[in-house]
Short mmCIF file of C-alpha atoms and ligand atoms in Angstrom, two decimals:
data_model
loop_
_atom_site.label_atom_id
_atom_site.label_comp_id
_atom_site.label_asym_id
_atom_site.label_seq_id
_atom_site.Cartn_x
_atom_site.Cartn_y
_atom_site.Cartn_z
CA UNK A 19 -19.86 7.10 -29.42
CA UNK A 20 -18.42 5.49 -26.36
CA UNK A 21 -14.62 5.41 -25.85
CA UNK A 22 -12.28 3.06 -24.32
CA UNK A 23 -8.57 3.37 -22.84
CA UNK A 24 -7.41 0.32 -23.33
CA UNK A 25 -3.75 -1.49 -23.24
CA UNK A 26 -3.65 -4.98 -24.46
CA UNK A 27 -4.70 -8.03 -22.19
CA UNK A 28 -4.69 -5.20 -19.06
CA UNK A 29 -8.17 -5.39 -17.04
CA UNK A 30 -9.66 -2.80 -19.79
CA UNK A 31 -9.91 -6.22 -21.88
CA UNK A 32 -12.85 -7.03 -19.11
CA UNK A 33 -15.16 -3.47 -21.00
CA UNK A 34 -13.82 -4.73 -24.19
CA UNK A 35 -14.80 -7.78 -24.25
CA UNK A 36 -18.33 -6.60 -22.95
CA UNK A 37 -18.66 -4.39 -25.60
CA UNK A 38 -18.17 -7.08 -28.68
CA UNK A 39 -20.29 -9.25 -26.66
CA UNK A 40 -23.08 -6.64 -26.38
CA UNK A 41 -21.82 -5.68 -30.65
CA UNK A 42 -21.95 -1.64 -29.66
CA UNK A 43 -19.93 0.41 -31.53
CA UNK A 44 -17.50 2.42 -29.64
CA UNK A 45 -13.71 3.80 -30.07
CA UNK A 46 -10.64 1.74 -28.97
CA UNK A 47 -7.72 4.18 -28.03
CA UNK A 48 -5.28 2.05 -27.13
CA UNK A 49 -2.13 2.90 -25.07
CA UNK A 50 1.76 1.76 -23.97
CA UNK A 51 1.75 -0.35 -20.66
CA UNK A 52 2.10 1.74 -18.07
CA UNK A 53 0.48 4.51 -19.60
CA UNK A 54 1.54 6.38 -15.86
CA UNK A 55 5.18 6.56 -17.46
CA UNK A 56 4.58 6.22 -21.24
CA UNK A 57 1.88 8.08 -22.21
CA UNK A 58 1.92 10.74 -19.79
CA UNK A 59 -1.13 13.22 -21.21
CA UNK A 60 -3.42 10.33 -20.43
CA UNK A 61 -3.35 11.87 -17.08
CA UNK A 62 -5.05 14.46 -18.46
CA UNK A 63 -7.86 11.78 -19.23
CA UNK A 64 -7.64 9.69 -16.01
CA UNK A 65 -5.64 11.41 -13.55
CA UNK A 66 -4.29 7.47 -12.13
CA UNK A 67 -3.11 6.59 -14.99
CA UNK A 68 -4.69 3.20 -14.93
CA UNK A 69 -6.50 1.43 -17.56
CA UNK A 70 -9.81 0.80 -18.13
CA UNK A 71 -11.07 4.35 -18.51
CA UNK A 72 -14.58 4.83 -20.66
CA UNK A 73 -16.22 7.35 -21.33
CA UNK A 74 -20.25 7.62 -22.60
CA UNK A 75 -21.12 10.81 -22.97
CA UNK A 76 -21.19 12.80 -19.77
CA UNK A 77 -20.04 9.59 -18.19
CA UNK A 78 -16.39 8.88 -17.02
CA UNK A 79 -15.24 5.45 -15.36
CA UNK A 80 -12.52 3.80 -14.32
CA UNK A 81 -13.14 0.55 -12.87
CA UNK A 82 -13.80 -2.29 -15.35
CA UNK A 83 -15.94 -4.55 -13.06
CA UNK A 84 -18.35 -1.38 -12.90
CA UNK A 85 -18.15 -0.56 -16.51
CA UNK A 86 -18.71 -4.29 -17.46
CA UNK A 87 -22.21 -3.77 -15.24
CA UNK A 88 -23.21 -0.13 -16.72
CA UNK A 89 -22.69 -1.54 -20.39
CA UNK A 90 -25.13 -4.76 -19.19
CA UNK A 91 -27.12 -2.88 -17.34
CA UNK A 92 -27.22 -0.06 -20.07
CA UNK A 93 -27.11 -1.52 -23.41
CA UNK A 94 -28.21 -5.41 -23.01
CA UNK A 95 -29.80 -7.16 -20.31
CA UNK A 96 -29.23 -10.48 -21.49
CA UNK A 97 -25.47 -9.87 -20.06
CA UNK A 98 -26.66 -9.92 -16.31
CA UNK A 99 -28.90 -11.20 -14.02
CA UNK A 100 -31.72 -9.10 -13.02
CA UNK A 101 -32.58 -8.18 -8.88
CA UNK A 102 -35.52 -10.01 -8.49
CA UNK A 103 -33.53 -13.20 -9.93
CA UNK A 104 -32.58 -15.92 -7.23
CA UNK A 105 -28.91 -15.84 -9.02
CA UNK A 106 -28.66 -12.02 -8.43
CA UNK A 107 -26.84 -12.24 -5.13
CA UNK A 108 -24.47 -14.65 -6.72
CA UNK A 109 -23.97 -12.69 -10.04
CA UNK A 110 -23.13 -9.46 -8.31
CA UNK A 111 -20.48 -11.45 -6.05
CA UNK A 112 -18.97 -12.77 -8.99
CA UNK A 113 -18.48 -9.87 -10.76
CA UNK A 114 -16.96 -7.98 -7.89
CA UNK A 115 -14.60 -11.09 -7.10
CA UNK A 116 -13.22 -11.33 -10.17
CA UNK A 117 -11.44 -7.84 -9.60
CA UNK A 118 -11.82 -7.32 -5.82
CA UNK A 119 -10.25 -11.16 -5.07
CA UNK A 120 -8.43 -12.89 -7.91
CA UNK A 121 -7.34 -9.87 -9.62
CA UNK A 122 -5.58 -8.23 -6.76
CA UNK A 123 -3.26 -11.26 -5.67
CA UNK A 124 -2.31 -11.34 -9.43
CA UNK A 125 -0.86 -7.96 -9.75
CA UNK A 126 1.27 -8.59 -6.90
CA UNK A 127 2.45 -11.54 -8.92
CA UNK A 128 2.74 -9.38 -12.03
CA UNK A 129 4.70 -6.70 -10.31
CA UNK A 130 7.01 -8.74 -8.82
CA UNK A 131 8.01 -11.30 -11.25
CA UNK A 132 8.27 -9.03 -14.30
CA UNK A 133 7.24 -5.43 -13.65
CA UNK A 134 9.86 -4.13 -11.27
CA UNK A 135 13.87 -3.74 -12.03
CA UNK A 136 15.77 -7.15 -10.88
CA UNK A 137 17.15 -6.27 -7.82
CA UNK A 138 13.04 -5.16 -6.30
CA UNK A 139 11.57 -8.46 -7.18
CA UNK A 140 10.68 -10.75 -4.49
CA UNK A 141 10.20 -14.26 -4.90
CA UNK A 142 8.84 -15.01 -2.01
CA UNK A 143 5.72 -12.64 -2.73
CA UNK A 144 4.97 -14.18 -6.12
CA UNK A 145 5.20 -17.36 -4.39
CA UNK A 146 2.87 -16.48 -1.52
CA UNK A 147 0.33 -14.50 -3.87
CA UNK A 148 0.79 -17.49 -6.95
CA UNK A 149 -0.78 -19.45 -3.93
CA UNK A 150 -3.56 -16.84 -2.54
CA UNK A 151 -4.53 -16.73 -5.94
CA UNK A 152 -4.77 -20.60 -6.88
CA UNK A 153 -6.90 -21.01 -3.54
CA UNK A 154 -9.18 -18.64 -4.27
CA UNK A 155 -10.21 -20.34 -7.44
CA UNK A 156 -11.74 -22.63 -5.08
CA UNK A 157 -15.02 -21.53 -4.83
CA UNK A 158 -15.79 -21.54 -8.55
CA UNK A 159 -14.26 -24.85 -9.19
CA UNK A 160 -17.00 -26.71 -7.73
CA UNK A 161 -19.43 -24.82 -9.35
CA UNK A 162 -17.83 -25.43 -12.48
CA UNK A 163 -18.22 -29.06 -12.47
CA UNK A 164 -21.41 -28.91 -13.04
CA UNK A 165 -22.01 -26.06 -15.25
CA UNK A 166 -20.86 -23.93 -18.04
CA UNK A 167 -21.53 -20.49 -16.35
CA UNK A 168 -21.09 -18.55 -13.15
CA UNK A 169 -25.20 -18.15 -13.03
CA UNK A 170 -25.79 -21.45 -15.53
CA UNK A 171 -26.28 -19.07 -18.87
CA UNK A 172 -22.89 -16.29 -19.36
CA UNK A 173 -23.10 -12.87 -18.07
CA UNK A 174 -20.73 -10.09 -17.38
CA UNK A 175 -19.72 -11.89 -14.06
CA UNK A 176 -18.03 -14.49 -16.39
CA UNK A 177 -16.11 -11.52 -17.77
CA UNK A 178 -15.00 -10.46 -14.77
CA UNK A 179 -13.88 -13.89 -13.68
CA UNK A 180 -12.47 -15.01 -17.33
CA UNK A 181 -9.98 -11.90 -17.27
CA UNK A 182 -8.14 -13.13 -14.07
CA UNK A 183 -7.91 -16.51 -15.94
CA UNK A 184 -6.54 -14.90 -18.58
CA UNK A 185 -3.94 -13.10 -16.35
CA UNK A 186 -3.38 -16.13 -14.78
CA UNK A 187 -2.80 -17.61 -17.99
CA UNK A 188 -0.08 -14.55 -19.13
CA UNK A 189 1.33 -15.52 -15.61
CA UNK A 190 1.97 -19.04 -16.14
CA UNK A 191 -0.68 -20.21 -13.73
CA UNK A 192 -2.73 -21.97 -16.30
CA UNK A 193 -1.04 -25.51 -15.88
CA UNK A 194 -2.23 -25.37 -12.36
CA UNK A 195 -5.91 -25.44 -12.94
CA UNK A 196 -8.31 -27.79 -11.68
CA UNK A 197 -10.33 -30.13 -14.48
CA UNK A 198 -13.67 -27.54 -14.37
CA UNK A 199 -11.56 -24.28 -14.51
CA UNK A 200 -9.53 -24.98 -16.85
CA UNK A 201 -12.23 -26.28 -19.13
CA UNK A 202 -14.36 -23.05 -18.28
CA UNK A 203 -11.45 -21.19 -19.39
CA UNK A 204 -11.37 -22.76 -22.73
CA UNK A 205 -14.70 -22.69 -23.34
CA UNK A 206 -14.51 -18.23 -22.44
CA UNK A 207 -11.72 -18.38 -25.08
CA UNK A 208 -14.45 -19.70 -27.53
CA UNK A 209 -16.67 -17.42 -27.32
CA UNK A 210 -17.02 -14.89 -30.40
CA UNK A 211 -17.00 -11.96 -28.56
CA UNK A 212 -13.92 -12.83 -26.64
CA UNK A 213 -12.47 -13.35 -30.38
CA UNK A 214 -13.48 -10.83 -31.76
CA UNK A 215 -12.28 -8.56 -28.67
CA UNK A 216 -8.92 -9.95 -29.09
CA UNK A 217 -8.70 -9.37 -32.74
CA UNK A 218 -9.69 -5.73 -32.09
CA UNK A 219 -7.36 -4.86 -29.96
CA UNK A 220 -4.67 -6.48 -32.06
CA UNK A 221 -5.77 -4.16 -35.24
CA UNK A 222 -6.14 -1.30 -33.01
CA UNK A 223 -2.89 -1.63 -31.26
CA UNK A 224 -1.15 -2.39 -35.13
CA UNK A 225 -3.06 0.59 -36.59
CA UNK A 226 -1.92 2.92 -33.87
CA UNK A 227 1.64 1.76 -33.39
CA UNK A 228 1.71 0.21 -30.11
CA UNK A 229 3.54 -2.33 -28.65
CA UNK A 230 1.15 -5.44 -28.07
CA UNK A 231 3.56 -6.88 -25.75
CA UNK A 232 2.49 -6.31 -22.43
CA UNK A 233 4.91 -8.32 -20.39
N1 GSH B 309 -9.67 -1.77 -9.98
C1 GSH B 309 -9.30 -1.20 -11.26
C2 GSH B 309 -7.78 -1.35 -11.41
C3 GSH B 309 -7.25 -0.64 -12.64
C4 GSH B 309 -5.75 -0.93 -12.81
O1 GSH B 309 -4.99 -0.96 -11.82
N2 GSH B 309 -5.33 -1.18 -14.07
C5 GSH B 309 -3.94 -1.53 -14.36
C6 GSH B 309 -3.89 -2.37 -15.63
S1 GSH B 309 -4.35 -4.02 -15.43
C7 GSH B 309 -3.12 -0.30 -14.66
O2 GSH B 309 -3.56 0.55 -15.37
N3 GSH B 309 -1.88 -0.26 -14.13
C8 GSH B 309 -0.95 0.78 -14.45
C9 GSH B 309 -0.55 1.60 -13.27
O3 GSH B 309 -0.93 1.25 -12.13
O4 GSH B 309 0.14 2.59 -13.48
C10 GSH B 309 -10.07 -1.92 -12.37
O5 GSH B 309 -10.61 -3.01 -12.14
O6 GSH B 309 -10.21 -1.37 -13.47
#
């Protein structure tokens, strides 16, 4: 049975999600956010203390772009977009920009708006990264406008792109959208197995008494 480390609407949502798309059973073990200070024998489990970590079988990972593209690769391929595919380039790009570009301007928003004590915020960095983060959006707006998908039909790319839009959304960056991103997000939010990957880690977190609230 595969296993994963989750805390609620963290990027572990991105192998979540994935999985109820794919319909695989596996275990949700969800923990406290940050699991580095409350749940300190995860380290024993993932030495960082960050969330996603999954394990199948003999296999251990911790990056949820990567685990969103083993489970595809893996257990499904209508979820990606195969090598010899025109769209491959662009489907691997996605993926990794969804974590590698919008994701990382985010946390700095995250961490600095609500994470850290009062007097170490710094408005001027969730200003500048609020920003970063809205301009990078540019590239998929376009794209967008004239299609549902990343690559036309949904793959794990879409994943990896729909969980920074539903950071930004957490963050309050929703309202400033453009038209074709904003209607991209709603239709992600649609989808069944984002749905049902919500509702699962809602029961989980309710059956194993922890905090949904993660800001
Ligand atoms: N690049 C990794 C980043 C993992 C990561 O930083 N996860 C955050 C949750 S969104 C975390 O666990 N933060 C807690 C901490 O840094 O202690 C991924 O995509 O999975």
């Amino acid at each position: 049975m595969m296993t994963l480390y989750h805390c609620v609407d963290a990027r572990s949502f991105r192998p979540l999600w994935a999985l109820e798309e794919l319909e695989r059973p596996y275990t949700l073990k969800i923990l406290p956010f940050p699991p580095r200070v409350l749940a300190r024998e995860y380290l024993q489990i993932n030495p960082l203390g960050t969330v996603p970590a999954f394990c199948d079988g003999d296999t251990f990972m911790t990056e949820s772009a990567a685990i969103c593209e083993y489970l595809a690769a893996r257990y499904g391929d209508n979820l990606l977009v195969q090598p010899d595919d025109a769209l491959y380039g662009r489907y691997l790009n996605f993926l990794h920009f969804g974590e590698a570009t919008l994701t990382f301007p985010q946390t700095l928003v995250l961490r600095y708006s609500k994470l850290e004590l009062p007097q170490r915020r710094q408005p001027q960095v969730v200003e500048d990264y609020q920003r970063w983060f809205l301009a990078r959006l540019k590239t998929i707006s376009p794209l967008l406008a004239s299609q549902a998908y990343l690559c036309g039909r949904f793959t794990v790319a879409d994943i990896s792109v729909g969980f920074a839009l539903l950071l930004a959304n957490e963050l309050g960056l929703a309202r400033h959208f453009t038209d074709p991103v904003r209607a991209y997000w709603e239709r992600l939010q649609l989808r069944d197995g984002f749905r049902r990957a919500k509702q699962a880690q809602s029961k989980a977190a309710a059956e194993q008494g922890v905090s949904a609230l993660v800001f």
